[in-house]
Amino acid sequence: MKNDTGTPATNPLQAADWFRMFFERSTDPMALLDPVTTAVIDCNAAAVEVLGVNRKADLIGRSPVEFSPEDQPGGQLSDITLREAIRQTIEKGGHRFEWQVLTPRGDTAIHDIVATALPSEGRTLIHLAGRDMGEAKRVEAELRLSDSRWRRAFEQSPISIQVFAPDGTTLQINQAYRDLFQLDMEDLVGHSIRTDSQLKEAGLLPLIERAFNGQVTSIDPIPFELKALPDQVARGVRWIGSTMFPVFDARNNIVEVVCIHQDKTAVVVAEAEIRELNQSLEARIAERTAELQASEERFKRLFEFSPLGIGLVDEHGNFQQTNSAFAEMLGYTTEELNSKNYWDINRIKHFAGQRTFFDKLQGAGRFGPYEKEYICKDGSSVPVLLHGMRTVSSNGEVQIWGIAQDISLRKQAERALRESEEKFKALFEFSPLGMARVSWDGQFLQVNESFARMIGRTVEDVHSLTYWDVTPRKYEEQEIKILETVREHGTFGPFEKEYIHKEGHLVPIVLSGMLITSPDGDEQLWGIAVDTTERTRAEKALRDSERKFRTLFEGSSQGVMIHENELFSDVNPAAAKIFGRTVEEIIGTHPADYATEYQPDGEHSSTAASRHLKNCLEDGSTHFEWSQRHVNGHDVLMEVVLTRIPAGDKDLIQAVVTDISERKRAELEMKRALERERELNQLKNNFVSMVSHEFRTPLGIIQSSAEILADYLDRLDAEERHEQLQSIIKNSRRMAGLMEDVLLLGRLDAGRMKFVPRLLDLAALCRGLVDEINSTTSARCPIEFFTSNLPSTAQADERLLRHVLINLLSNAVKYSEEGQPVAFRATGMEGAVRFEVQDHGIGIPEDELAQLFAAFQRGSNVGQRPGTGLGLVIVKQSAELHGGTIEVESHLNSGTTVIVTIPLTQ
């Protein structure tokens, strides 16, 4: 069959049958809506199942709102949300939004809805396709929880941690770092560890570079001045060592380097002091005979200034002599400690053992070293390492010398090590990732529950297997190469492979790990395996989706064209038919090649095409009319919807084209009839104009922020995500406020607002409203509040007063230049209160004062300032419900004064 042009014609019945088959068989819920009534015209079986009805007939004729909660997640009524989505779909040809439905279980589920406007027999229907987003929302919540856990562990760690960017600048530090180095992030601005002057002087920069080249690096302690830059004042000197390890992204690129510091100052100082002590002792022994007096003097100095606690007791435990280090260790003066008995500083639990130990001194003559605890003056305990010897004085008295070393820091280090081991154990046992340690020959030495579950076995089962028992033989050559890489670099992966499940099927995974050496010197491998079964299924689903898209693209009755670099790269038969050309003729051409020389607005077609394509790439989509030259020579007027489609590292543009030549002719014929109705619909048009103007900007901002979050969520840091969410919240509240004004006016006009007075503190109410306005306007204009003869309490309707004063103060700030003061006076009079708000803003034209209290009327001089034209209407009706009056005095460019007088009962 051919059309008038002689070219093959597409059978519309075949296209309709294809669409019906796609519609009915889709596993995603689909429905066709009447855009006027929002009623369901048709739906598929998936929609019947999702909404929990028995049959399709239970949905036909009913609105989706009936199967949804009253409010959608953004707080907007479901009916309003649906109608707004329909409006945008009709305007743009398509729209995407989230929708919450009631499930058969009684709870709610969020669906991602794609709405498309479809022409059908002279009218437009709305095609809805949905997909359950419950799992995506759950994964998003889990990611936020995981990030929160890491942040708490990082900040609360007792170990100093510093995170560097690949260029060596500091990204993060924790509180332990601030305590150790006495530096904040402000002190680290301009500092890079890769060029640190102290590390350079110590010759350690090559070790630093190893960490930034992907190796785990340990740096021995060096004396480090506590400052970041050469021109800063050092906060002291500490002996600090560190361990640095790189963090890689999925492409094996280094994204950051983590540095863990170890403060070895106490150890280094103690070692130096011990070395000095040993040297002094050796010198005294060598000179003992010849220089006994000098030796005794040196011993006295050593005794007094030794960092180790030294004490002398008799055989009954009475202290005869102690040095200052021993006394300070226990919080005493030497005089206080010398007056005590050795058993006074011991816990009861030590008495029996120590008494036996002292008895043994009679034979051995020395003791220790061994660990114990002493009691400090304040009642706390200090762990020490104790050793000493038994001596006999010149007069035959038995004496015991003891040396006590404070080992508090060592104990803290041991506790930290135990805690670290517990954390690793918890991470290993409860990690959702499979973890395994194997010997070099492949014997499983240790696996966690996740790894065993991944291959359908118990942990005990896996310990009886080797790595080669769960690895298909087809990977043998690859595994040998990986072992060679591990030998050379110490790490392997990530790479994709498969494990053999206990039931025989293969489990796709991504494997990575490292080479380690056991305490016995044996080489072992640590591996981390990620089950990619779901990802593999998702990739297959994507391929299936692409195949379905191609089928829909080719069979669609709607003209669809794909642009790449401003040229047509793909065209479906329906679009080619509108052009009157073949698909092959159109591909590779520019939109202006077959267009009329000028578009209906007078712009050259080449310029207009480039402008529309540029706008689409910048804004994401655009909608316009386009005049095209048919192959037969007549002009075809088309409606074009351009949509930007991300495709890897480039953007494509999809054009949906509709021949609207006949529609335009019909519109021209209807224009005269519409003109006759315009006067009757003026009030309605004012309302629609206000809503479309005042809602467009916040809706555009909300849509932009939502698209940014949807497209770039994983690339935005927390502050940027917070900024986008705050933008959505702010503009949602703005729209809610506009709608509240309209609803409030409706309640006032319908007489549903009642005057309900109660006892109020008027001054406190006014001050609270001033603070509220300052907060919502960021103190754009200072509000000067004055009171005079105001009663402490009075009977009034707080809700109505809030509407009056909030609107007056908001208008005063809105129509004043930034920084201009606004005067707010509350004056008590006999039986009444007088509120006066005075600004120095743009004023109101004199000829427009008469229409000041008409709904949706705004001054001609307001410019781009937002507003509904309802504020003063609400003020007037709220004041009249109080039995009050309103007066307005205004002069153009000089300001406005509004006085509201309300009768009160004290």
PDB file of C-alpha atoms in Angstrom, residues 58-221:
ATOM      1  CA  ASP A  58     -11.582  -2.255  39.507  1.00  0.00           C
ATOM      2  CA  LEU A  59      -9.122   0.418  38.274  1.00  0.00           C
ATOM      3  CA  ILE A  60     -10.840   1.718  35.143  1.00  0.00           C
ATOM      4  CA  GLY A  61     -12.525   5.064  35.789  1.00  0.00           C
ATOM      5  CA  ARG A  62     -10.731   5.662  39.094  1.00  0.00           C
ATOM      6  CA  SER A  63      -7.918   8.138  39.770  1.00  0.00           C
ATOM      7  CA  PRO A  64      -4.463   6.989  41.021  1.00  0.00           C
ATOM      8  CA  VAL A  65      -5.084   9.369  43.945  1.00  0.00           C
ATOM      9  CA  GLU A  66      -7.606   6.851  45.352  1.00  0.00           C
ATOM     10  CA  PHE A  67      -4.781   4.292  45.744  1.00  0.00           C
ATOM     11  CA  SER A  68      -2.341   6.722  47.364  1.00  0.00           C
ATOM     12  CA  PRO A  69      -1.928   8.394  50.763  1.00  0.00           C
ATOM     13  CA  GLU A  70      -3.377  11.883  51.141  1.00  0.00           C
ATOM     14  CA  ASP A  71       0.050  13.529  50.936  1.00  0.00           C
ATOM     15  CA  GLN A  72       3.040  12.685  48.785  1.00  0.00           C
ATOM     16  CA  PRO A  73       6.591  12.553  50.323  1.00  0.00           C
ATOM     17  CA  GLY A  74       7.172  16.256  49.625  1.00  0.00           C
ATOM     18  CA  GLY A  75       4.140  17.182  51.783  1.00  0.00           C
ATOM     19  CA  GLN A  76       1.939  18.176  48.824  1.00  0.00           C
ATOM     20  CA  LEU A  77      -1.563  16.743  48.409  1.00  0.00           C
ATOM     21  CA  SER A  78      -1.607  13.730  46.086  1.00  0.00           C
ATOM     22  CA  ASP A  79      -4.317  15.262  43.869  1.00  0.00           C
ATOM     23  CA  ILE A  80      -2.315  18.492  43.380  1.00  0.00           C
ATOM     24  CA  THR A  81       0.879  16.531  42.727  1.00  0.00           C
ATOM     25  CA  LEU A  82      -0.803  14.389  40.041  1.00  0.00           C
ATOM     26  CA  ARG A  83      -2.412  17.343  38.247  1.00  0.00           C
ATOM     27  CA  GLU A  84       0.890  19.250  38.240  1.00  0.00           C
ATOM     28  CA  ALA A  85       2.649  16.205  36.774  1.00  0.00           C
ATOM     29  CA  ILE A  86      -0.042  15.966  34.047  1.00  0.00           C
ATOM     30  CA  ARG A  87       0.377  19.669  33.271  1.00  0.00           C
ATOM     31  CA  GLN A  88       4.137  19.328  32.865  1.00  0.00           C
ATOM     32  CA  THR A  89       3.735  16.165  30.773  1.00  0.00           C
ATOM     33  CA  ILE A  90       1.391  17.941  28.359  1.00  0.00           C
ATOM     34  CA  GLU A  91       3.658  21.003  28.156  1.00  0.00           C
ATOM     35  CA  LYS A  92       6.912  19.069  27.658  1.00  0.00           C
ATOM     36  CA  GLY A  93       5.689  15.855  26.101  1.00  0.00           C
ATOM     37  CA  GLY A  94       7.085  13.844  29.004  1.00  0.00           C
ATOM     38  CA  HIS A  95       7.737  14.135  32.721  1.00  0.00           C
ATOM     39  CA  ARG A  96       9.367  12.047  35.471  1.00  0.00           C
ATOM     40  CA  PHE A  97       8.407  12.139  39.134  1.00  0.00           C
ATOM     41  CA  GLU A  98       8.178  10.039  42.300  1.00  0.00           C
ATOM     42  CA  TRP A  99       4.780   8.736  43.490  1.00  0.00           C
ATOM     43  CA  GLN A 100       3.829   7.006  46.756  1.00  0.00           C
ATOM     44  CA  VAL A 101       1.113   4.306  46.569  1.00  0.00           C
ATOM     45  CA  LEU A 102      -0.692   2.190  49.176  1.00  0.00           C
ATOM     46  CA  THR A 103       0.329  -1.483  48.848  1.00  0.00           C
ATOM     47  CA  PRO A 104      -1.952  -4.496  49.431  1.00  0.00           C
ATOM     48  CA  ARG A 105      -0.038  -5.097  52.689  1.00  0.00           C
ATOM     49  CA  GLY A 106      -1.274  -1.776  54.085  1.00  0.00           C
ATOM     50  CA  ASP A 107       2.046   0.067  53.933  1.00  0.00           C
ATOM     51  CA  THR A 108       3.354   2.451  51.269  1.00  0.00           C
ATOM     52  CA  ALA A 109       5.840   2.112  48.409  1.00  0.00           C
ATOM     53  CA  ILE A 110       7.579   4.798  46.338  1.00  0.00           C
ATOM     54  CA  HIS A 111       7.558   4.371  42.528  1.00  0.00           C
ATOM     55  CA  ASP A 112       9.570   6.180  39.871  1.00  0.00           C
ATOM     56  CA  ILE A 113       6.929   7.333  37.332  1.00  0.00           C
ATOM     57  CA  VAL A 114       7.660   8.219  33.690  1.00  0.00           C
ATOM     58  CA  ALA A 115       4.739  10.092  32.129  1.00  0.00           C
ATOM     59  CA  THR A 116       4.402  10.554  28.352  1.00  0.00           C
ATOM     60  CA  ALA A 117       1.832  12.581  26.413  1.00  0.00           C
ATOM     61  CA  LEU A 118       0.290  10.437  23.629  1.00  0.00           C
ATOM     62  CA  PRO A 119      -1.982  11.855  20.919  1.00  0.00           C
ATOM     63  CA  SER A 120      -4.999   9.638  20.386  1.00  0.00           C
ATOM     64  CA  GLU A 121      -7.977  10.281  18.070  1.00  0.00           C
ATOM     65  CA  GLY A 122      -7.839  14.055  18.322  1.00  0.00           C
ATOM     66  CA  ARG A 123      -7.032  14.247  22.038  1.00  0.00           C
ATOM     67  CA  THR A 124      -4.024  13.730  24.296  1.00  0.00           C
ATOM     68  CA  LEU A 125      -3.762  10.839  26.764  1.00  0.00           C
ATOM     69  CA  ILE A 126      -1.169  10.425  29.513  1.00  0.00           C
ATOM     70  CA  HIS A 127       0.822   7.182  29.514  1.00  0.00           C
ATOM     71  CA  LEU A 128       2.259   6.297  32.952  1.00  0.00           C
ATOM     72  CA  ALA A 129       5.003   3.695  33.526  1.00  0.00           C
ATOM     73  CA  GLY A 130       6.256   3.004  37.066  1.00  0.00           C
ATOM     74  CA  ARG A 131       9.016   1.143  38.844  1.00  0.00           C
ATOM     75  CA  ASP A 132       9.336   0.334  42.566  1.00  0.00           C
ATOM     76  CA  MET A 133      12.131   2.415  44.194  1.00  0.00           C
ATOM     77  CA  GLY A 134      11.975   0.719  47.620  1.00  0.00           C
ATOM     78  CA  GLU A 135      15.258  -1.142  47.194  1.00  0.00           C
ATOM     79  CA  ALA A 136      17.071   1.965  45.900  1.00  0.00           C
ATOM     80  CA  LYS A 137      15.838   3.972  48.908  1.00  0.00           C
ATOM     81  CA  ARG A 138      16.984   1.216  51.281  1.00  0.00           C
ATOM     82  CA  VAL A 139      20.470   1.086  49.709  1.00  0.00           C
ATOM     83  CA  GLU A 140      20.712   4.874  49.933  1.00  0.00           C
ATOM     84  CA  ALA A 141      19.860   4.758  53.672  1.00  0.00           C
ATOM     85  CA  GLU A 142      22.440   2.006  54.255  1.00  0.00           C
ATOM     86  CA  LEU A 143      25.121   4.064  52.486  1.00  0.00           C
ATOM     87  CA  ARG A 144      24.361   7.058  54.711  1.00  0.00           C
ATOM     88  CA  LEU A 145      24.580   4.791  57.804  1.00  0.00           C
ATOM     89  CA  SER A 146      27.918   3.326  56.647  1.00  0.00           C
ATOM     90  CA  ASP A 147      29.330   6.798  56.058  1.00  0.00           C
ATOM     91  CA  SER A 148      28.139   7.883  59.517  1.00  0.00           C
ATOM     92  CA  ARG A 149      29.826   4.868  61.147  1.00  0.00           C
ATOM     93  CA  TRP A 150      33.132   5.613  59.408  1.00  0.00           C
ATOM     94  CA  ARG A 151      32.921   9.274  60.423  1.00  0.00           C
ATOM     95  CA  ARG A 152      32.341   8.407  64.109  1.00  0.00           C
ATOM     96  CA  ALA A 153      35.184   5.850  64.118  1.00  0.00           C
ATOM     97  CA  PHE A 154      37.542   8.356  62.486  1.00  0.00           C
ATOM     98  CA  GLU A 155      36.698  11.236  64.810  1.00  0.00           C
ATOM     99  CA  GLN A 156      36.646   9.183  68.031  1.00  0.00           C
ATOM    100  CA  SER A 157      39.797   7.134  67.356  1.00  0.00           C
ATOM    101  CA  PRO A 158      42.478   7.602  70.061  1.00  0.00           C
ATOM    102  CA  ILE A 159      45.103   7.204  67.322  1.00  0.00           C
ATOM    103  CA  SER A 160      46.229  10.278  65.362  1.00  0.00           C
ATOM    104  CA  ILE A 161      45.015   9.966  61.743  1.00  0.00           C
ATOM    105  CA  GLN A 162      45.663  12.362  58.843  1.00  0.00           C
ATOM    106  CA  VAL A 163      44.206  11.893  55.327  1.00  0.00           C
ATOM    107  CA  PHE A 164      46.060  13.389  52.344  1.00  0.00           C
ATOM    108  CA  ALA A 165      44.903  14.181  48.820  1.00  0.00           C
ATOM    109  CA  PRO A 166      47.037  12.779  45.939  1.00  0.00           C
ATOM    110  CA  ASP A 167      48.855  16.155  45.758  1.00  0.00           C
ATOM    111  CA  GLY A 168      49.934  15.846  49.413  1.00  0.00           C
ATOM    112  CA  THR A 169      47.572  18.437  50.884  1.00  0.00           C
ATOM    113  CA  THR A 170      45.524  17.521  53.949  1.00  0.00           C
ATOM    114  CA  LEU A 171      41.890  16.441  53.460  1.00  0.00           C
ATOM    115  CA  GLN A 172      40.974  15.411  57.035  1.00  0.00           C
ATOM    116  CA  ILE A 173      42.417  15.182  60.542  1.00  0.00           C
ATOM    117  CA  ASN A 174      40.879  13.699  63.679  1.00  0.00           C
ATOM    118  CA  GLN A 175      40.852  14.943  67.263  1.00  0.00           C
ATOM    119  CA  ALA A 176      43.792  12.697  68.232  1.00  0.00           C
ATOM    120  CA  TYR A 177      45.864  14.449  65.535  1.00  0.00           C
ATOM    121  CA  ARG A 178      44.900  17.868  66.883  1.00  0.00           C
ATOM    122  CA  ASP A 179      45.879  16.766  70.400  1.00  0.00           C
ATOM    123  CA  LEU A 180      49.242  15.354  69.270  1.00  0.00           C
ATOM    124  CA  PHE A 181      50.373  18.060  66.837  1.00  0.00           C
ATOM    125  CA  GLN A 182      48.417  20.970  68.378  1.00  0.00           C
ATOM    126  CA  LEU A 183      47.427  21.945  64.804  1.00  0.00           C
ATOM    127  CA  ASP A 184      44.051  22.562  63.149  1.00  0.00           C
ATOM    128  CA  MET A 185      43.015  22.449  59.481  1.00  0.00           C
ATOM    129  CA  GLU A 186      43.591  26.240  59.294  1.00  0.00           C
ATOM    130  CA  ASP A 187      47.252  25.663  60.249  1.00  0.00           C
ATOM    131  CA  LEU A 188      47.610  23.124  57.405  1.00  0.00           C
ATOM    132  CA  VAL A 189      46.433  25.458  54.590  1.00  0.00           C
ATOM    133  CA  GLY A 190      49.219  25.655  52.002  1.00  0.00           C
ATOM    134  CA  HIS A 191      51.065  22.621  53.456  1.00  0.00           C
ATOM    135  CA  SER A 192      51.897  19.520  51.407  1.00  0.00           C
ATOM    136  CA  ILE A 193      53.588  16.538  52.993  1.00  0.00           C
ATOM    137  CA  ARG A 194      55.286  15.811  49.656  1.00  0.00           C
ATOM    138  CA  THR A 195      57.332  19.022  50.060  1.00  0.00           C
ATOM    139  CA  ASP A 196      57.533  19.231  53.888  1.00  0.00           C
ATOM    140  CA  SER A 197      60.782  20.968  54.872  1.00  0.00           C
ATOM    141  CA  GLN A 198      61.361  18.877  58.026  1.00  0.00           C
ATOM    142  CA  LEU A 199      60.859  15.598  56.180  1.00  0.00           C
ATOM    143  CA  LYS A 200      63.084  16.832  53.366  1.00  0.00           C
ATOM    144  CA  GLU A 201      65.838  17.735  55.839  1.00  0.00           C
ATOM    145  CA  ALA A 202      65.513  14.266  57.406  1.00  0.00           C
ATOM    146  CA  GLY A 203      65.819  12.650  53.946  1.00  0.00           C
ATOM    147  CA  LEU A 204      62.362  11.004  54.212  1.00  0.00           C
ATOM    148  CA  LEU A 205      60.635  12.467  51.134  1.00  0.00           C
ATOM    149  CA  PRO A 206      61.482   9.360  48.996  1.00  0.00           C
ATOM    150  CA  LEU A 207      59.606   7.221  51.567  1.00  0.00           C
ATOM    151  CA  ILE A 208      56.674   9.645  51.415  1.00  0.00           C
ATOM    152  CA  GLU A 209      56.608   9.350  47.610  1.00  0.00           C
ATOM    153  CA  ARG A 210      56.430   5.542  47.895  1.00  0.00           C
ATOM    154  CA  ALA A 211      53.108   5.899  49.708  1.00  0.00           C
ATOM    155  CA  PHE A 212      51.797   8.248  46.997  1.00  0.00           C
ATOM    156  CA  ASN A 213      52.970   5.705  44.396  1.00  0.00           C
ATOM    157  CA  GLY A 214      50.729   3.012  45.924  1.00  0.00           C
ATOM    158  CA  GLN A 215      52.884   1.311  48.576  1.00  0.00           C
ATOM    159  CA  VAL A 216      52.313   0.875  52.297  1.00  0.00           C
ATOM    160  CA  THR A 217      55.156   2.792  53.973  1.00  0.00           C
ATOM    161  CA  SER A 218      56.452   2.854  57.562  1.00  0.00           C
ATOM    162  CA  ILE A 219      58.576   5.790  58.745  1.00  0.00           C
ATOM    163  CA  ASP A 220      60.729   5.528  61.854  1.00  0.00           C
ATOM    164  CA  PRO A 221      60.341   8.169  64.564  1.00  0.00           C
TER     165      PRO A 221
END
